[in-house]
Amino acid sequence: MKGIATSSGIGIGQVFLYKEPEIKVVKQNIEDIDLEINRFEDSVNNTIEEIDKLYKLTLKNIGESEAEIFSAHRMMLEDPEFISGVKDKIKNEKVNSEFAVKEVTDFYVSIFENIEDEYLKARAVDLKDVSKRLLRILMGIKSIDLSTIDKKSIIVAEDLTPSDTAQMNKEMVVGIVTELGGRTSHTSIIARTLEIPAIAGVKDITKLSNFGDSMIINGDTGEILLNPSLEVIGDYEEKTRELADLRDKLLAMKDKESLSKDGHKVEIAGNIGTPKDIDKVLENGGEGVGLYRTEFLYMDRDRLPSEEEQFDAYKIVAEKLGKRPLVIRTLDVGGDKELPYLNLPKEMNPFLGYRAIRLCLDRKDIFKIQLRAILRASAFGNIKIMFPMISDLSEVREAKAIIEEVKMDLRQENIPFDENIEIGIMVEIPAVAIHSRAFAKEVDFFSIGTNDLIQYTLAVDRGNQDIAYLYNQYHPSVLNLIKMTIENGHKEGIWVGMCGEAAGDKKLLPVLLAMGLDEFSMSASLILRARNDLQRYSKGEIRDHLDTLLSLGTSKDVENYIDENILK
Ligand code: PEP
Ligand code: MG
């Protein structure tokens, strides 16, 4: 079996089949009311215990703001109105606890859902969640919290939500295989951050495998072996050891400069999604952070993060990086990243819709809080601000004007910040790449977001499995846009980086070097290999291939040309 290789490495373990258990509540009449109420109370206590455990785990593994959701869940279970509502129903109607819990939950959920208040609406989601957990415990349905995995396991699931991945025990999860998603989906990005081998887009894998099956996955080739022989397992264990040796060798590159064979220096940085990720970037010798995806601060919770919360998150990373650059990207939600508490209407084409900078310019209240937090944190390190999804120069101007307003406020309040903070944009929409010379005159840097640039250039949804074969970073049009962007940036004297997944692509590394890319920002786990590979290529020599390469007809032609003439 084969899928899309999304996070490098070999995983050998038992299948942990992750499917949401089905909870069907049936009404039953009961005789012994006291017994039923005791059963309900015991289950509430057990549920609180489980929630506390999750709180602690999330706090330890991820962070305080992500853990907060579980304190809110606990509070709901301690709410006297809810508890007495259920007990009264049991007493008055002589029904089983499951039925009473469901009825009372449905009652409150319908109230919350009908209130025109984002915060209370979000409570409905929480309440449903808590009640599901309570019902599961009442009915004795086994929990499938990923935090409870205690054997080396490969998680097999349709897909994982951010809350699922937050609860993963990183010591025990040695692989992830999902039916949905691709290289740039949430699960894949988290897998790479945590350095867990992963494969996505494997149709029907949840039906084809069973709990406890043995499985080997190769996160570099996308191969999956189900119930392999002992001999094959042995071979793969050997391969894993070899990979570990290679890793030791690469570690020697940690504090070296990123230099090509002919002495051209570039910067190799890391992409992060949460403050914790910075540790992996530093362990792997990252020279900075080329993309801090701040949307994770806003996701998986029930309200917007406060200025203080954001300030803390940005400051921690800035301080850890010291003089090294930290590019903070402002909120990039929409598309596949939803914020339920904003109650945004469903769109026909979310990737072309109300998202990222478009949302921020419309919701200046949200935008300004984030900009204040970033600017305040800029007093503690080398922070740069980056806007996502820019398509029109007017957006850049408007966003910069808002920064000026926020700066003015801070000055008035005597709050320190970096007066010369650099402001850049993601180049991820073809319109901007084509017209990049004009944009370059008004910003301090570009960072090419190939994940979206590919999808918009080729009109291929980056998450759609059925057309994934068309989503290709070697497409000559994509490469031409990249080259154009770099050249136009340089003509106007600004630096140009890349933070899309293509920046970490082994085969594109020499091509991007030759095009003059200044900064490569990638998953932490790819940094050392990229720095090591870089030494093999001479910028001057590869430049001679560029004209031929960029005039080739298809993605396959480009890939073959690189294989045969550049990598050799
Ligand atoms: C990109 O589009 O290339 C990018 C880096 O941003 P994201 O993957 O978060 O959309
Ligand atoms: Mg993008």
PDB file of C-alpha atoms in Angstrom, residues 84-260:
ATOM      1  CA  SER A  84     -29.527  18.980  39.392  1.00  0.00           C
ATOM      2  CA  GLY A  85     -31.257  19.105  36.004  1.00  0.00           C
ATOM      3  CA  VAL A  86     -30.104  15.567  35.277  1.00  0.00           C
ATOM      4  CA  LYS A  87     -30.899  14.294  38.771  1.00  0.00           C
ATOM      5  CA  ASP A  88     -34.411  15.786  38.686  1.00  0.00           C
ATOM      6  CA  LYS A  89     -35.069  14.124  35.395  1.00  0.00           C
ATOM      7  CA  ILE A  90     -33.948  10.752  36.751  1.00  0.00           C
ATOM      8  CA  LYS A  91     -36.133  11.197  39.830  1.00  0.00           C
ATOM      9  CA  ASN A  92     -39.213  12.652  38.211  1.00  0.00           C
ATOM     10  CA  GLU A  93     -39.320  10.629  35.054  1.00  0.00           C
ATOM     11  CA  LYS A  94     -37.657   7.434  36.327  1.00  0.00           C
ATOM     12  CA  VAL A  95     -35.341   7.297  33.352  1.00  0.00           C
ATOM     13  CA  ASN A  96     -31.785   6.053  32.986  1.00  0.00           C
ATOM     14  CA  SER A  97     -28.906   8.507  33.479  1.00  0.00           C
ATOM     15  CA  GLU A  98     -27.822   8.343  29.829  1.00  0.00           C
ATOM     16  CA  PHE A  99     -31.209   9.506  28.665  1.00  0.00           C
ATOM     17  CA  ALA A 100     -31.394  12.224  31.321  1.00  0.00           C
ATOM     18  CA  VAL A 101     -27.920  13.513  30.435  1.00  0.00           C
ATOM     19  CA  LYS A 102     -28.769  13.606  26.760  1.00  0.00           C
ATOM     20  CA  GLU A 103     -32.041  15.438  27.315  1.00  0.00           C
ATOM     21  CA  VAL A 104     -30.545  18.052  29.627  1.00  0.00           C
ATOM     22  CA  THR A 105     -27.565  18.564  27.311  1.00  0.00           C
ATOM     23  CA  ASP A 106     -29.804  18.973  24.281  1.00  0.00           C
ATOM     24  CA  PHE A 107     -31.869  21.518  26.195  1.00  0.00           C
ATOM     25  CA  TYR A 108     -28.880  23.714  27.065  1.00  0.00           C
ATOM     26  CA  VAL A 109     -27.229  23.254  23.683  1.00  0.00           C
ATOM     27  CA  SER A 110     -30.324  24.518  21.909  1.00  0.00           C
ATOM     28  CA  ILE A 111     -30.428  27.554  24.193  1.00  0.00           C
ATOM     29  CA  PHE A 112     -26.746  28.356  23.628  1.00  0.00           C
ATOM     30  CA  GLU A 113     -26.976  27.811  19.911  1.00  0.00           C
ATOM     31  CA  ASN A 114     -29.800  30.269  19.597  1.00  0.00           C
ATOM     32  CA  ILE A 115     -28.069  33.088  21.411  1.00  0.00           C
ATOM     33  CA  GLU A 116     -26.438  35.720  19.215  1.00  0.00           C
ATOM     34  CA  ASP A 117     -23.242  35.699  21.197  1.00  0.00           C
ATOM     35  CA  GLU A 118     -20.104  34.062  19.857  1.00  0.00           C
ATOM     36  CA  TYR A 119     -18.836  33.146  23.274  1.00  0.00           C
ATOM     37  CA  LEU A 120     -22.041  31.420  24.348  1.00  0.00           C
ATOM     38  CA  LYS A 121     -22.400  29.717  21.005  1.00  0.00           C
ATOM     39  CA  ALA A 122     -18.999  28.198  21.505  1.00  0.00           C
ATOM     40  CA  ARG A 123     -20.178  26.911  24.904  1.00  0.00           C
ATOM     41  CA  ALA A 124     -22.604  24.673  23.020  1.00  0.00           C
ATOM     42  CA  VAL A 125     -19.700  22.922  21.322  1.00  0.00           C
ATOM     43  CA  ASP A 126     -17.992  22.457  24.680  1.00  0.00           C
ATOM     44  CA  LEU A 127     -21.109  21.165  26.315  1.00  0.00           C
ATOM     45  CA  LYS A 128     -21.616  18.604  23.566  1.00  0.00           C
ATOM     46  CA  ASP A 129     -18.029  17.500  23.990  1.00  0.00           C
ATOM     47  CA  VAL A 130     -18.308  17.122  27.737  1.00  0.00           C
ATOM     48  CA  SER A 131     -21.582  15.305  27.493  1.00  0.00           C
ATOM     49  CA  LYS A 132     -20.135  12.895  24.912  1.00  0.00           C
ATOM     50  CA  ARG A 133     -17.337  12.067  27.333  1.00  0.00           C
ATOM     51  CA  LEU A 134     -19.780  11.615  30.209  1.00  0.00           C
ATOM     52  CA  LEU A 135     -22.082   9.406  28.141  1.00  0.00           C
ATOM     53  CA  ARG A 136     -19.163   7.288  27.020  1.00  0.00           C
ATOM     54  CA  ILE A 137     -18.157   6.732  30.625  1.00  0.00           C
ATOM     55  CA  LEU A 138     -21.751   6.029  31.710  1.00  0.00           C
ATOM     56  CA  MET A 139     -22.101   3.462  28.974  1.00  0.00           C
ATOM     57  CA  GLY A 140     -18.751   1.879  29.698  1.00  0.00           C
ATOM     58  CA  ILE A 141     -17.500   2.563  26.185  1.00  0.00           C
ATOM     59  CA  LYS A 142     -13.742   2.409  26.211  1.00  0.00           C
ATOM     60  CA  SER A 143     -11.937   5.708  25.840  1.00  0.00           C
ATOM     61  CA  ILE A 144      -9.749   6.191  22.840  1.00  0.00           C
ATOM     62  CA  ASP A 145      -7.801   9.156  24.064  1.00  0.00           C
ATOM     63  CA  LEU A 146      -4.556   9.165  22.173  1.00  0.00           C
ATOM     64  CA  SER A 147      -2.783  10.200  25.356  1.00  0.00           C
ATOM     65  CA  THR A 148      -3.405   6.758  26.802  1.00  0.00           C
ATOM     66  CA  ILE A 149      -1.395   4.884  24.182  1.00  0.00           C
ATOM     67  CA  ASP A 150       1.248   2.931  26.032  1.00  0.00           C
ATOM     68  CA  LYS A 151       2.757   0.718  23.324  1.00  0.00           C
ATOM     69  CA  LYS A 152       4.786   1.791  20.318  1.00  0.00           C
ATOM     70  CA  SER A 153       1.891   2.492  17.993  1.00  0.00           C
ATOM     71  CA  ILE A 154       1.037   3.764  14.561  1.00  0.00           C
ATOM     72  CA  ILE A 155      -2.176   5.752  14.657  1.00  0.00           C
ATOM     73  CA  VAL A 156      -4.478   4.878  11.798  1.00  0.00           C
ATOM     74  CA  ALA A 157      -7.361   7.318  11.380  1.00  0.00           C
ATOM     75  CA  GLU A 158      -9.552   9.016   8.869  1.00  0.00           C
ATOM     76  CA  ASP A 159      -7.952  12.272   9.970  1.00  0.00           C
ATOM     77  CA  LEU A 160      -6.851  13.848  13.249  1.00  0.00           C
ATOM     78  CA  THR A 161      -8.034  17.145  14.675  1.00  0.00           C
ATOM     79  CA  PRO A 162      -5.680  19.571  16.403  1.00  0.00           C
ATOM     80  CA  SER A 163      -7.081  18.378  19.751  1.00  0.00           C
ATOM     81  CA  ASP A 164      -6.253  14.789  18.846  1.00  0.00           C
ATOM     82  CA  THR A 165      -2.695  15.621  17.926  1.00  0.00           C
ATOM     83  CA  ALA A 166      -2.374  17.741  21.064  1.00  0.00           C
ATOM     84  CA  GLN A 167      -3.068  14.666  23.154  1.00  0.00           C
ATOM     85  CA  MET A 168      -0.685  12.342  21.399  1.00  0.00           C
ATOM     86  CA  ASN A 169       1.939  10.710  23.529  1.00  0.00           C
ATOM     87  CA  LYS A 170       4.992  11.480  21.465  1.00  0.00           C
ATOM     88  CA  GLU A 171       7.056   8.730  23.064  1.00  0.00           C
ATOM     89  CA  MET A 172       4.622   6.048  22.021  1.00  0.00           C
ATOM     90  CA  VAL A 173       3.279   7.280  18.701  1.00  0.00           C
ATOM     91  CA  VAL A 174       5.830   6.091  16.140  1.00  0.00           C
ATOM     92  CA  GLY A 175       3.753   6.808  13.070  1.00  0.00           C
ATOM     93  CA  ILE A 176       0.539   8.292  11.724  1.00  0.00           C
ATOM     94  CA  VAL A 177      -1.433   7.095   8.731  1.00  0.00           C
ATOM     95  CA  THR A 178      -4.538   8.989   7.642  1.00  0.00           C
ATOM     96  CA  GLU A 179      -7.082   8.538   4.902  1.00  0.00           C
ATOM     97  CA  LEU A 180      -7.403  12.270   4.291  1.00  0.00           C
ATOM     98  CA  GLY A 181      -4.959  15.114   3.956  1.00  0.00           C
ATOM     99  CA  GLY A 182      -1.741  15.765   2.114  1.00  0.00           C
ATOM    100  CA  ARG A 183       1.687  17.237   2.780  1.00  0.00           C
ATOM    101  CA  THR A 184       0.307  20.541   3.947  1.00  0.00           C
ATOM    102  CA  SER A 185      -2.635  19.442   6.071  1.00  0.00           C
ATOM    103  CA  HIS A 186      -2.653  20.130   9.783  1.00  0.00           C
ATOM    104  CA  THR A 187      -1.824  16.557  10.812  1.00  0.00           C
ATOM    105  CA  SER A 188       1.160  16.436   8.462  1.00  0.00           C
ATOM    106  CA  ILE A 189       2.576  19.720   9.684  1.00  0.00           C
ATOM    107  CA  ILE A 190       2.272  18.623  13.323  1.00  0.00           C
ATOM    108  CA  ALA A 191       3.804  15.234  12.502  1.00  0.00           C
ATOM    109  CA  ARG A 192       6.837  16.897  10.982  1.00  0.00           C
ATOM    110  CA  THR A 193       7.118  19.272  13.917  1.00  0.00           C
ATOM    111  CA  LEU A 194       7.068  16.358  16.343  1.00  0.00           C
ATOM    112  CA  GLU A 195       9.295  14.304  14.005  1.00  0.00           C
ATOM    113  CA  ILE A 196       6.809  11.445  13.793  1.00  0.00           C
ATOM    114  CA  PRO A 197       6.859   9.568  10.462  1.00  0.00           C
ATOM    115  CA  ALA A 198       3.535  10.047   8.684  1.00  0.00           C
ATOM    116  CA  ILE A 199       1.663   9.109   5.537  1.00  0.00           C
ATOM    117  CA  ALA A 200      -1.561  10.728   4.338  1.00  0.00           C
ATOM    118  CA  GLY A 201      -4.135  10.090   1.669  1.00  0.00           C
ATOM    119  CA  VAL A 202      -4.371   6.317   2.165  1.00  0.00           C
ATOM    120  CA  LYS A 203      -7.867   5.402   1.066  1.00  0.00           C
ATOM    121  CA  ASP A 204      -9.736   2.909   3.254  1.00  0.00           C
ATOM    122  CA  ILE A 205      -6.805   2.260   5.586  1.00  0.00           C
ATOM    123  CA  THR A 206      -9.148   2.332   8.589  1.00  0.00           C
ATOM    124  CA  LYS A 207     -11.087  -0.530   7.035  1.00  0.00           C
ATOM    125  CA  LEU A 208      -8.101  -2.496   5.831  1.00  0.00           C
ATOM    126  CA  SER A 209      -6.253  -2.581   9.135  1.00  0.00           C
ATOM    127  CA  ASN A 210      -7.261  -3.835  12.549  1.00  0.00           C
ATOM    128  CA  PHE A 211      -6.349  -2.885  16.080  1.00  0.00           C
ATOM    129  CA  GLY A 212      -3.054  -4.564  17.021  1.00  0.00           C
ATOM    130  CA  ASP A 213      -1.944  -5.421  13.484  1.00  0.00           C
ATOM    131  CA  SER A 214       1.736  -4.895  13.054  1.00  0.00           C
ATOM    132  CA  MET A 215       2.665  -2.162  10.628  1.00  0.00           C
ATOM    133  CA  ILE A 216       5.716  -0.517   9.124  1.00  0.00           C
ATOM    134  CA  ILE A 217       5.534   2.865   7.461  1.00  0.00           C
ATOM    135  CA  ASN A 218       8.163   4.727   5.520  1.00  0.00           C
ATOM    136  CA  GLY A 219       7.532   8.455   5.776  1.00  0.00           C
ATOM    137  CA  ASP A 220      10.044   9.130   2.985  1.00  0.00           C
ATOM    138  CA  THR A 221       8.490   6.934   0.315  1.00  0.00           C
ATOM    139  CA  GLY A 222       4.886   6.690   1.483  1.00  0.00           C
ATOM    140  CA  GLU A 223       5.045   2.891   1.717  1.00  0.00           C
ATOM    141  CA  ILE A 224       2.936   0.979   4.223  1.00  0.00           C
ATOM    142  CA  LEU A 225       3.465  -2.673   5.098  1.00  0.00           C
ATOM    143  CA  LEU A 226       0.662  -4.382   6.959  1.00  0.00           C
ATOM    144  CA  ASN A 227       1.545  -7.447   9.050  1.00  0.00           C
ATOM    145  CA  PRO A 228       5.035  -7.853   7.573  1.00  0.00           C
ATOM    146  CA  SER A 229       7.123 -10.987   8.279  1.00  0.00           C
ATOM    147  CA  LEU A 230       9.623 -10.963  11.141  1.00  0.00           C
ATOM    148  CA  GLU A 231      12.405 -10.891   8.595  1.00  0.00           C
ATOM    149  CA  VAL A 232      11.080  -7.727   6.991  1.00  0.00           C
ATOM    150  CA  ILE A 233      10.658  -6.146  10.414  1.00  0.00           C
ATOM    151  CA  GLY A 234      14.316  -6.981  11.096  1.00  0.00           C
ATOM    152  CA  ASP A 235      15.394  -5.311   7.861  1.00  0.00           C
ATOM    153  CA  TYR A 236      13.494  -2.177   8.703  1.00  0.00           C
ATOM    154  CA  GLU A 237      14.885  -2.068  12.218  1.00  0.00           C
ATOM    155  CA  GLU A 238      18.313  -2.138  10.631  1.00  0.00           C
ATOM    156  CA  LYS A 239      17.323   0.710   8.312  1.00  0.00           C
ATOM    157  CA  THR A 240      16.089   2.699  11.304  1.00  0.00           C
ATOM    158  CA  ARG A 241      19.471   2.277  12.982  1.00  0.00           C
ATOM    159  CA  GLU A 242      21.200   3.498   9.822  1.00  0.00           C
ATOM    160  CA  LEU A 243      18.970   6.538   9.767  1.00  0.00           C
ATOM    161  CA  ALA A 244      19.878   7.249  13.386  1.00  0.00           C
ATOM    162  CA  ASP A 245      23.571   7.061  12.437  1.00  0.00           C
ATOM    163  CA  LEU A 246      22.994   9.478   9.589  1.00  0.00           C
ATOM    164  CA  ARG A 247      21.287  11.795  12.019  1.00  0.00           C
ATOM    165  CA  ASP A 248      24.365  11.769  14.260  1.00  0.00           C
ATOM    166  CA  LYS A 249      26.463  12.726  11.266  1.00  0.00           C
ATOM    167  CA  LEU A 250      24.100  15.542  10.403  1.00  0.00           C
ATOM    168  CA  LEU A 251      24.218  16.851  13.952  1.00  0.00           C
ATOM    169  CA  ALA A 252      27.792  17.832  13.258  1.00  0.00           C
ATOM    170  CA  MET A 253      26.319  20.477  10.903  1.00  0.00           C
ATOM    171  CA  LYS A 254      24.353  22.101  13.701  1.00  0.00           C
ATOM    172  CA  ASP A 255      26.438  25.162  14.375  1.00  0.00           C
ATOM    173  CA  LYS A 256      27.917  25.534  10.913  1.00  0.00           C
ATOM    174  CA  GLU A 257      27.052  28.299   8.486  1.00  0.00           C
ATOM    175  CA  SER A 258      24.825  27.434   5.551  1.00  0.00           C
ATOM    176  CA  LEU A 259      27.249  27.632   2.655  1.00  0.00           C
ATOM    177  CA  SER A 260      27.159  26.315  -0.885  1.00  0.00           C
TER     178      SER A 260
END
